[in-house]
Short mmCIF file of N, CA, C and O in Angstrom, two decimals:
data_model
loop_
_atom_site.label_atom_id
_atom_site.label_comp_id
_atom_site.label_asym_id
_atom_site.label_seq_id
_atom_site.Cartn_x
_atom_site.Cartn_y
_atom_site.Cartn_z
N UNK S 606 9.78 20.30 -6.80
CA UNK S 606 9.66 19.21 -7.67
C UNK S 606 9.97 17.69 -7.44
O UNK S 606 9.47 17.24 -7.12
N UNK S 607 11.40 18.65 -7.54
CA UNK S 607 12.32 16.91 -6.87
C UNK S 607 12.33 16.08 -5.20
O UNK S 607 11.96 14.92 -5.55
N UNK S 608 11.51 17.13 -4.51
CA UNK S 608 11.22 16.87 -3.11
C UNK S 608 10.09 16.28 -3.39
O UNK S 608 9.66 14.79 -2.49
N UNK S 609 9.40 16.51 -4.21
CA UNK S 609 7.65 15.84 -4.22
C UNK S 609 8.15 14.29 -4.43
O UNK S 609 7.44 13.67 -3.69
N UNK S 610 8.80 14.37 -5.62
CA UNK S 610 8.78 13.17 -6.29
C UNK S 610 9.75 11.91 -5.86
O UNK S 610 9.19 11.06 -5.35
N UNK S 611 9.95 12.55 -4.80
CA UNK S 611 11.31 11.23 -3.67
C UNK S 611 9.99 11.39 -2.81
O UNK S 611 10.02 10.22 -2.65
N UNK S 612 9.20 11.66 -2.12
CA UNK S 612 8.20 11.58 -1.25
C UNK S 612 6.84 11.04 -1.99
O UNK S 612 6.76 10.26 -1.39
N UNK S 613 6.57 10.72 -3.16
CA UNK S 613 6.28 9.77 -3.93
C UNK S 613 6.46 8.66 -3.85
O UNK S 613 6.05 7.35 -3.62
N UNK S 614 7.49 8.23 -4.05
CA UNK S 614 7.66 7.56 -4.40
C UNK S 614 8.22 6.59 -2.98
O UNK S 614 8.28 5.09 -2.98
N UNK S 615 8.92 7.20 -1.93
CA UNK S 615 9.08 6.75 -0.56
C UNK S 615 6.96 6.46 -0.20
O UNK S 615 7.83 4.69 0.31
N UNK S 616 6.29 7.18 0.01
CA UNK S 616 5.65 6.57 -0.41
C UNK S 616 5.27 5.19 -1.10
O UNK S 616 4.26 4.49 -0.10
N UNK S 617 5.15 5.23 -2.30
CA UNK S 617 4.76 3.88 -2.48
C UNK S 617 5.42 2.99 -2.41
O UNK S 617 5.21 1.99 -2.30
N UNK S 618 6.90 2.70 -2.14
CA UNK S 618 7.85 1.84 -1.30
C UNK S 618 7.22 1.27 -0.63
O UNK S 618 6.79 -0.01 0.08
N UNK S 619 6.71 2.58 0.86
CA UNK S 619 6.11 2.11 2.40
C UNK S 619 4.77 1.54 1.88
O UNK S 619 4.47 0.07 3.32
N UNK S 620 4.34 1.28 0.69
CA UNK S 620 2.98 1.02 0.64
C UNK S 620 3.37 -0.70 0.61
O UNK S 620 1.70 -1.25 1.21
N UNK S 621 4.28 -0.44 -0.89
CA UNK S 621 4.12 -1.68 -0.88
C UNK S 621 4.72 -2.99 -0.40
O UNK S 621 4.61 -3.98 -0.04
N UNK S 622 5.49 -2.61 0.43
CA UNK S 622 6.28 -2.66 1.99
C UNK S 622 5.17 -2.95 2.97
O UNK S 622 5.49 -4.09 2.79
N UNK S 623 4.20 -2.30 3.22
CA UNK S 623 3.40 -2.80 4.41
C UNK S 623 1.89 -3.68 3.51
O UNK S 623 2.08 -5.09 4.68
N UNK S 624 1.50 -3.53 2.11
CA UNK S 624 1.21 -4.72 1.32
C UNK S 624 1.92 -5.91 1.60
O UNK S 624 1.03 -7.53 1.95
N UNK S 625 2.82 -6.24 1.66
CA UNK S 625 3.61 -6.92 1.75
C UNK S 625 3.44 -7.35 3.12
O UNK S 625 3.75 -9.54 3.45
N UNK S 626 3.40 -7.44 4.30
CA UNK S 626 3.16 -7.83 5.84
C UNK S 626 2.33 -8.95 5.71
O UNK S 626 2.26 -9.04 7.20
N UNK S 627 1.13 -8.79 5.53
CA UNK S 627 -0.27 -9.20 5.37
C UNK S 627 0.34 -11.66 5.40
O UNK S 627 0.83 -11.27 4.40
N UNK S 628 0.07 -11.65 6.28
CA UNK S 628 -0.17 -13.04 6.66
C UNK S 628 -0.80 -14.28 4.85
O UNK S 628 -0.46 -15.04 4.95
N UNK S 629 -2.02 -13.29 4.70
CA UNK S 629 -3.16 -13.44 4.55
C UNK S 629 -2.79 -13.56 2.41
O UNK S 629 -3.13 -12.09 2.65
N UNK S 630 -2.77 -14.44 1.97
CA UNK S 630 -2.41 -14.53 0.91
C UNK S 630 -3.15 -13.03 -0.02
O UNK S 630 -3.05 -12.46 -0.90
N UNK S 631 -4.71 -13.03 0.57
CA UNK S 631 -6.04 -12.63 -0.69
C UNK S 631 -5.77 -10.69 -0.19
O UNK S 631 -5.54 -9.93 -0.88
N UNK S 632 -5.42 -11.22 1.66
CA UNK S 632 -4.69 -9.31 1.24
C UNK S 632 -3.97 -9.37 1.38
O UNK S 632 -3.70 -8.36 0.88
N UNK S 633 -2.61 -9.79 1.12
CA UNK S 633 -1.42 -9.05 0.70
C UNK S 633 -1.70 -8.91 -0.94
O UNK S 633 -1.42 -7.35 -0.96
N UNK S 634 -2.45 -9.47 -1.12
CA UNK S 634 -2.46 -9.22 -2.78
C UNK S 634 -3.18 -8.05 -3.38
O UNK S 634 -3.31 -7.47 -4.37
N UNK S 635 -4.07 -8.23 -1.83
CA UNK S 635 -5.11 -6.69 -2.98
C UNK S 635 -4.73 -5.87 -2.04
O UNK S 635 -4.72 -4.26 -2.60
N UNK S 636 -3.80 -5.68 -1.39
CA UNK S 636 -3.61 -4.12 -1.06
C UNK S 636 -2.23 -3.99 -1.89
O UNK S 636 -2.15 -2.45 -1.78
N UNK S 637 -1.28 -4.84 -1.82
CA UNK S 637 -0.62 -4.34 -3.85
C UNK S 637 -0.73 -3.97 -4.65
O UNK S 637 -0.71 -2.78 -5.57
N UNK S 638 -2.16 -4.73 -5.46
CA UNK S 638 -2.98 -4.18 -6.57
C UNK S 638 -3.44 -3.05 -5.90
O UNK S 638 -3.39 -2.35 -7.31
N UNK S 639 -4.69 -2.49 -5.16
CA UNK S 639 -4.87 -1.71 -4.71
C UNK S 639 -3.38 -0.41 -4.99
O UNK S 639 -3.73 0.68 -5.38
N UNK S 640 -2.91 -0.71 -4.30
CA UNK S 640 -1.39 0.16 -4.57
C UNK S 640 -1.33 1.16 -5.72
O UNK S 640 -0.68 1.97 -6.57
N UNK S 641 -0.70 -0.20 -6.84
CA UNK S 641 -0.30 0.20 -8.76
C UNK S 641 -1.79 0.70 -9.02
O UNK S 641 -0.81 1.39 -9.44
N UNK S 642 -3.03 0.17 -8.30
CA UNK S 642 -3.59 0.82 -9.23
C UNK S 642 -4.11 2.36 -9.38
O UNK S 642 -4.33 3.07 -10.22
N UNK S 643 -3.99 2.45 -7.92
CA UNK S 643 -4.28 4.22 -7.55
C UNK S 643 -3.29 5.21 -7.34
O UNK S 643 -2.98 6.41 -7.83
N UNK S 644 -1.72 4.74 -7.74
CA UNK S 644 -0.50 5.21 -8.57
C UNK S 644 -0.50 5.24 -10.20
O UNK S 644 -0.20 6.16 -9.96
N UNK S 645 -1.02 4.27 -10.37
CA UNK S 645 -1.11 4.31 -12.09
C UNK S 645 -2.72 5.66 -12.56
O UNK S 645 -1.76 6.10 -13.67
N UNK S 646 -3.22 5.59 -11.73
CA UNK S 646 -4.36 6.42 -11.63
C UNK S 646 -3.88 7.48 -11.22
O UNK S 646 -4.69 8.53 -12.33
N UNK S 647 -3.27 7.79 -11.19
CA UNK S 647 -3.10 9.20 -10.60
C UNK S 647 -1.63 9.96 -11.00
O UNK S 647 -1.03 10.39 -11.03
N UNK S 648 -0.97 9.21 -12.04
CA UNK S 648 0.39 8.94 -12.35
C UNK S 648 0.52 10.56 -13.00
O UNK S 648 1.18 11.07 -13.43
N UNK S 649 -0.52 11.10 -13.82
CA UNK S 649 -0.47 12.11 -14.67
C UNK S 649 -1.10 13.55 -14.01
O UNK S 649 -1.29 14.28 -14.73
N UNK S 650 -1.12 12.71 -12.68
CA UNK S 650 -1.69 14.43 -11.67
C UNK S 650 -0.23 15.41 -11.88
O UNK S 650 0.54 14.97 -11.28
N UNK S 651 -0.11 16.37 -12.00
CA UNK S 651 0.89 17.30 -11.84
C UNK S 651 0.75 19.11 -10.95
O UNK S 651 1.20 19.13 -10.22
N UNK S 652 -0.82 18.79 -10.83
CA UNK S 652 -0.71 20.31 -9.83
C UNK S 652 -0.95 19.96 -8.12
O UNK S 652 -0.75 18.63 -7.61
N UNK S 653 0.24 20.98 -7.66
CA UNK S 653 0.90 20.53 -6.53
C UNK S 653 -0.66 20.80 -5.57
O UNK S 653 0.23 19.40 -4.31
N UNK S 654 -1.32 21.04 -5.52
CA UNK S 654 -2.33 20.97 -5.09
C UNK S 654 -2.90 19.85 -4.35
O UNK S 654 -2.99 18.95 -3.35
N UNK S 655 -2.67 18.65 -5.91
CA UNK S 655 -3.37 17.93 -5.81
C UNK S 655 -2.45 16.78 -5.52
O UNK S 655 -3.02 15.71 -4.46
N UNK S 656 -1.51 17.09 -6.07
CA UNK S 656 -0.48 16.18 -5.46
C UNK S 656 -0.29 15.61 -3.84
O UNK S 656 -0.30 14.82 -3.17
N UNK S 657 -0.09 16.89 -3.28
CA UNK S 657 -0.05 16.99 -1.36
C UNK S 657 -1.36 16.47 -1.08
O UNK S 657 -1.01 15.60 -0.25
N UNK S 658 -2.64 16.81 -1.77
CA UNK S 658 -3.61 15.55 -1.27
C UNK S 658 -3.76 14.24 -1.48
O UNK S 658 -3.92 14.17 -0.15
N UNK S 659 -3.14 14.08 -2.48
CA UNK S 659 -2.74 12.52 -2.36
C UNK S 659 -2.13 11.79 -1.84
O UNK S 659 -1.94 11.01 -1.23
N UNK S 660 -1.11 12.69 -1.38
CA UNK S 660 0.27 12.53 -0.69
C UNK S 660 -0.68 11.60 0.65
O UNK S 660 -0.13 11.47 1.27
N UNK S 661 -1.13 12.72 1.13
CA UNK S 661 -1.58 12.75 2.47
C UNK S 661 -2.97 11.63 2.69
O UNK S 661 -2.67 10.68 3.90
N UNK S 662 -3.44 11.63 1.80
CA UNK S 662 -4.10 10.33 1.86
C UNK S 662 -3.63 8.91 1.57
O UNK S 662 -4.10 7.92 2.60
N UNK S 663 -2.39 8.86 0.67
CA UNK S 663 -1.28 8.04 1.08
C UNK S 663 -0.71 7.44 1.90
O UNK S 663 -0.79 6.02 2.74
N UNK S 664 -0.83 8.59 3.23
CA UNK S 664 -0.49 8.65 4.11
C UNK S 664 -0.95 7.71 5.51
O UNK S 664 -0.80 6.58 5.93
N UNK S 665 -2.60 8.45 5.05
CA UNK S 665 -3.39 7.76 5.85
C UNK S 665 -3.81 6.10 5.75
O UNK S 665 -3.83 5.57 6.40
N UNK S 666 -3.60 5.98 4.59
CA UNK S 666 -3.57 4.37 3.83
C UNK S 666 -2.86 3.59 4.08
O UNK S 666 -2.71 2.85 4.79
N UNK S 667 -1.80 4.28 4.63
CA UNK S 667 -0.08 3.59 5.33
C UNK S 667 -0.69 2.92 6.45
O UNK S 667 -0.35 2.20 6.42
N UNK S 668 -0.80 4.06 7.20
CA UNK S 668 -1.38 4.03 8.85
C UNK S 668 -2.08 2.77 9.12
O UNK S 668 -2.06 1.81 9.16
N UNK S 669 -3.45 2.74 8.21
CA UNK S 669 -4.26 1.45 8.02
C UNK S 669 -3.46 0.58 7.14
O UNK S 669 -3.90 -0.43 8.26
N UNK S 670 -2.60 -0.18 6.34
CA UNK S 670 -2.05 -0.51 5.96
C UNK S 670 -1.30 -1.35 7.04
O UNK S 670 -1.38 -2.48 7.41
N UNK S 671 -0.12 -0.68 7.51
CA UNK S 671 0.48 -1.07 8.99
C UNK S 671 -0.61 -1.52 9.59
O UNK S 671 -0.37 -2.21 10.40
N UNK S 672 -1.36 -0.60 10.45
CA UNK S 672 -2.39 -1.64 11.65
C UNK S 672 -2.81 -2.85 11.08
O UNK S 672 -2.98 -4.42 12.20
N UNK S 673 -3.51 -3.13 9.89
CA UNK S 673 -4.53 -4.05 9.20
C UNK S 673 -3.15 -5.43 9.15
O UNK S 673 -3.80 -6.37 9.51
N UNK S 674 -2.15 -5.19 8.84
CA UNK S 674 -1.14 -5.66 8.52
C UNK S 674 -0.90 -6.55 10.29
O UNK S 674 -0.96 -7.82 10.01
N UNK S 675 -0.40 -5.40 10.78
CA UNK S 675 -0.19 -6.57 12.12
C UNK S 675 -1.57 -7.51 12.70
O UNK S 675 -1.29 -8.65 13.27
N UNK S 676 -2.30 -6.69 12.72
CA UNK S 676 -3.57 -8.04 13.29
C UNK S 676 -3.24 -9.01 12.35
O UNK S 676 -3.79 -10.25 12.67
N UNK S 677 -3.93 -8.76 11.20
CA UNK S 677 -3.83 -9.41 10.36
C UNK S 677 -2.76 -10.74 10.43
O UNK S 677 -2.30 -11.92 11.19
N UNK S 678 -1.35 -10.28 11.22
CA UNK S 678 -0.20 -11.55 11.79
C UNK S 678 -0.41 -11.53 13.18
O UNK S 678 0.63 -13.31 13.43
N UNK S 679 -1.72 -11.76 13.89
CA UNK S 679 -1.69 -12.53 14.76
C UNK S 679 -2.24 -13.51 14.66
O UNK S 679 -3.25 -14.48 15.43
N UNK S 680 -3.24 -13.33 13.04
CA UNK S 680 -4.06 -14.96 13.39
C UNK S 680 -3.39 -16.01 11.56
O UNK S 680 -3.91 -15.07 10.50
N UNK S 681 -2.17 -16.54 12.52
CA UNK S 681 -2.10 -17.87 11.01
C UNK S 681 -3.05 -18.64 10.42
O UNK S 681 -3.62 -19.18 11.21
N UNK S 682 -2.80 -18.45 9.22
CA UNK S 682 -3.65 -19.23 8.36
C UNK S 682 -2.97 -20.22 7.86
O UNK S 682 -1.88 -20.06 7.20
N UNK S 683 -3.60 -21.59 7.12
CA UNK S 683 -2.84 -22.77 6.33
C UNK S 683 -2.42 -22.01 4.72
O UNK S 683 -3.24 -21.17 4.92
N UNK S 684 -1.39 -21.43 4.50
CA UNK S 684 -1.35 -20.95 3.65
C UNK S 684 -2.56 -21.89 1.95
O UNK S 684 -2.77 -23.13 1.87
N UNK S 685 -2.84 -20.96 1.16
CA UNK S 685 -3.14 -21.73 -0.18
C UNK S 685 -2.56 -22.63 -0.67
O UNK S 685 -1.33 -22.17 -0.54
N UNK S 686 -3.36 -22.79 -1.93
CA UNK S 686 -2.78 -23.80 -3.08
C UNK S 686 -1.92 -23.20 -3.68
O UNK S 686 -0.79 -23.70 -4.07
N UNK S 687 -1.59 -21.67 -4.02
CA UNK S 687 -0.96 -20.76 -4.77
C UNK S 687 -0.26 -19.85 -4.26
O UNK S 687 0.85 -19.88 -4.57
N UNK S 688 0.03 -20.25 -3.30
CA UNK S 688 1.17 -19.93 -2.26
C UNK S 688 2.60 -20.81 -2.37
O UNK S 688 3.09 -20.62 -1.85
N UNK S 689 2.22 -22.54 -2.68
CA UNK S 689 3.17 -23.46 -2.34
C UNK S 689 3.56 -22.84 -3.26
O UNK S 689 3.73 -22.67 -4.49
#
């Protein structure tokens, strides 16, 4: 169980870090909000099989966010008013 907890916390941290790589404010905030909401929604899941399924889904999402973050970083835009 401690190993699973460590795995979940590492995945959460990695998803937040990947979300912060977006240069676009809207994408960055969406990725971070989506990550937090998903983890809150599934905080009460205790069934080992379901937890592992969610971890695998999170890892796939991490791959997508990293790829999209890289692509987003290739196209610089002006900062929005809320970013100043």
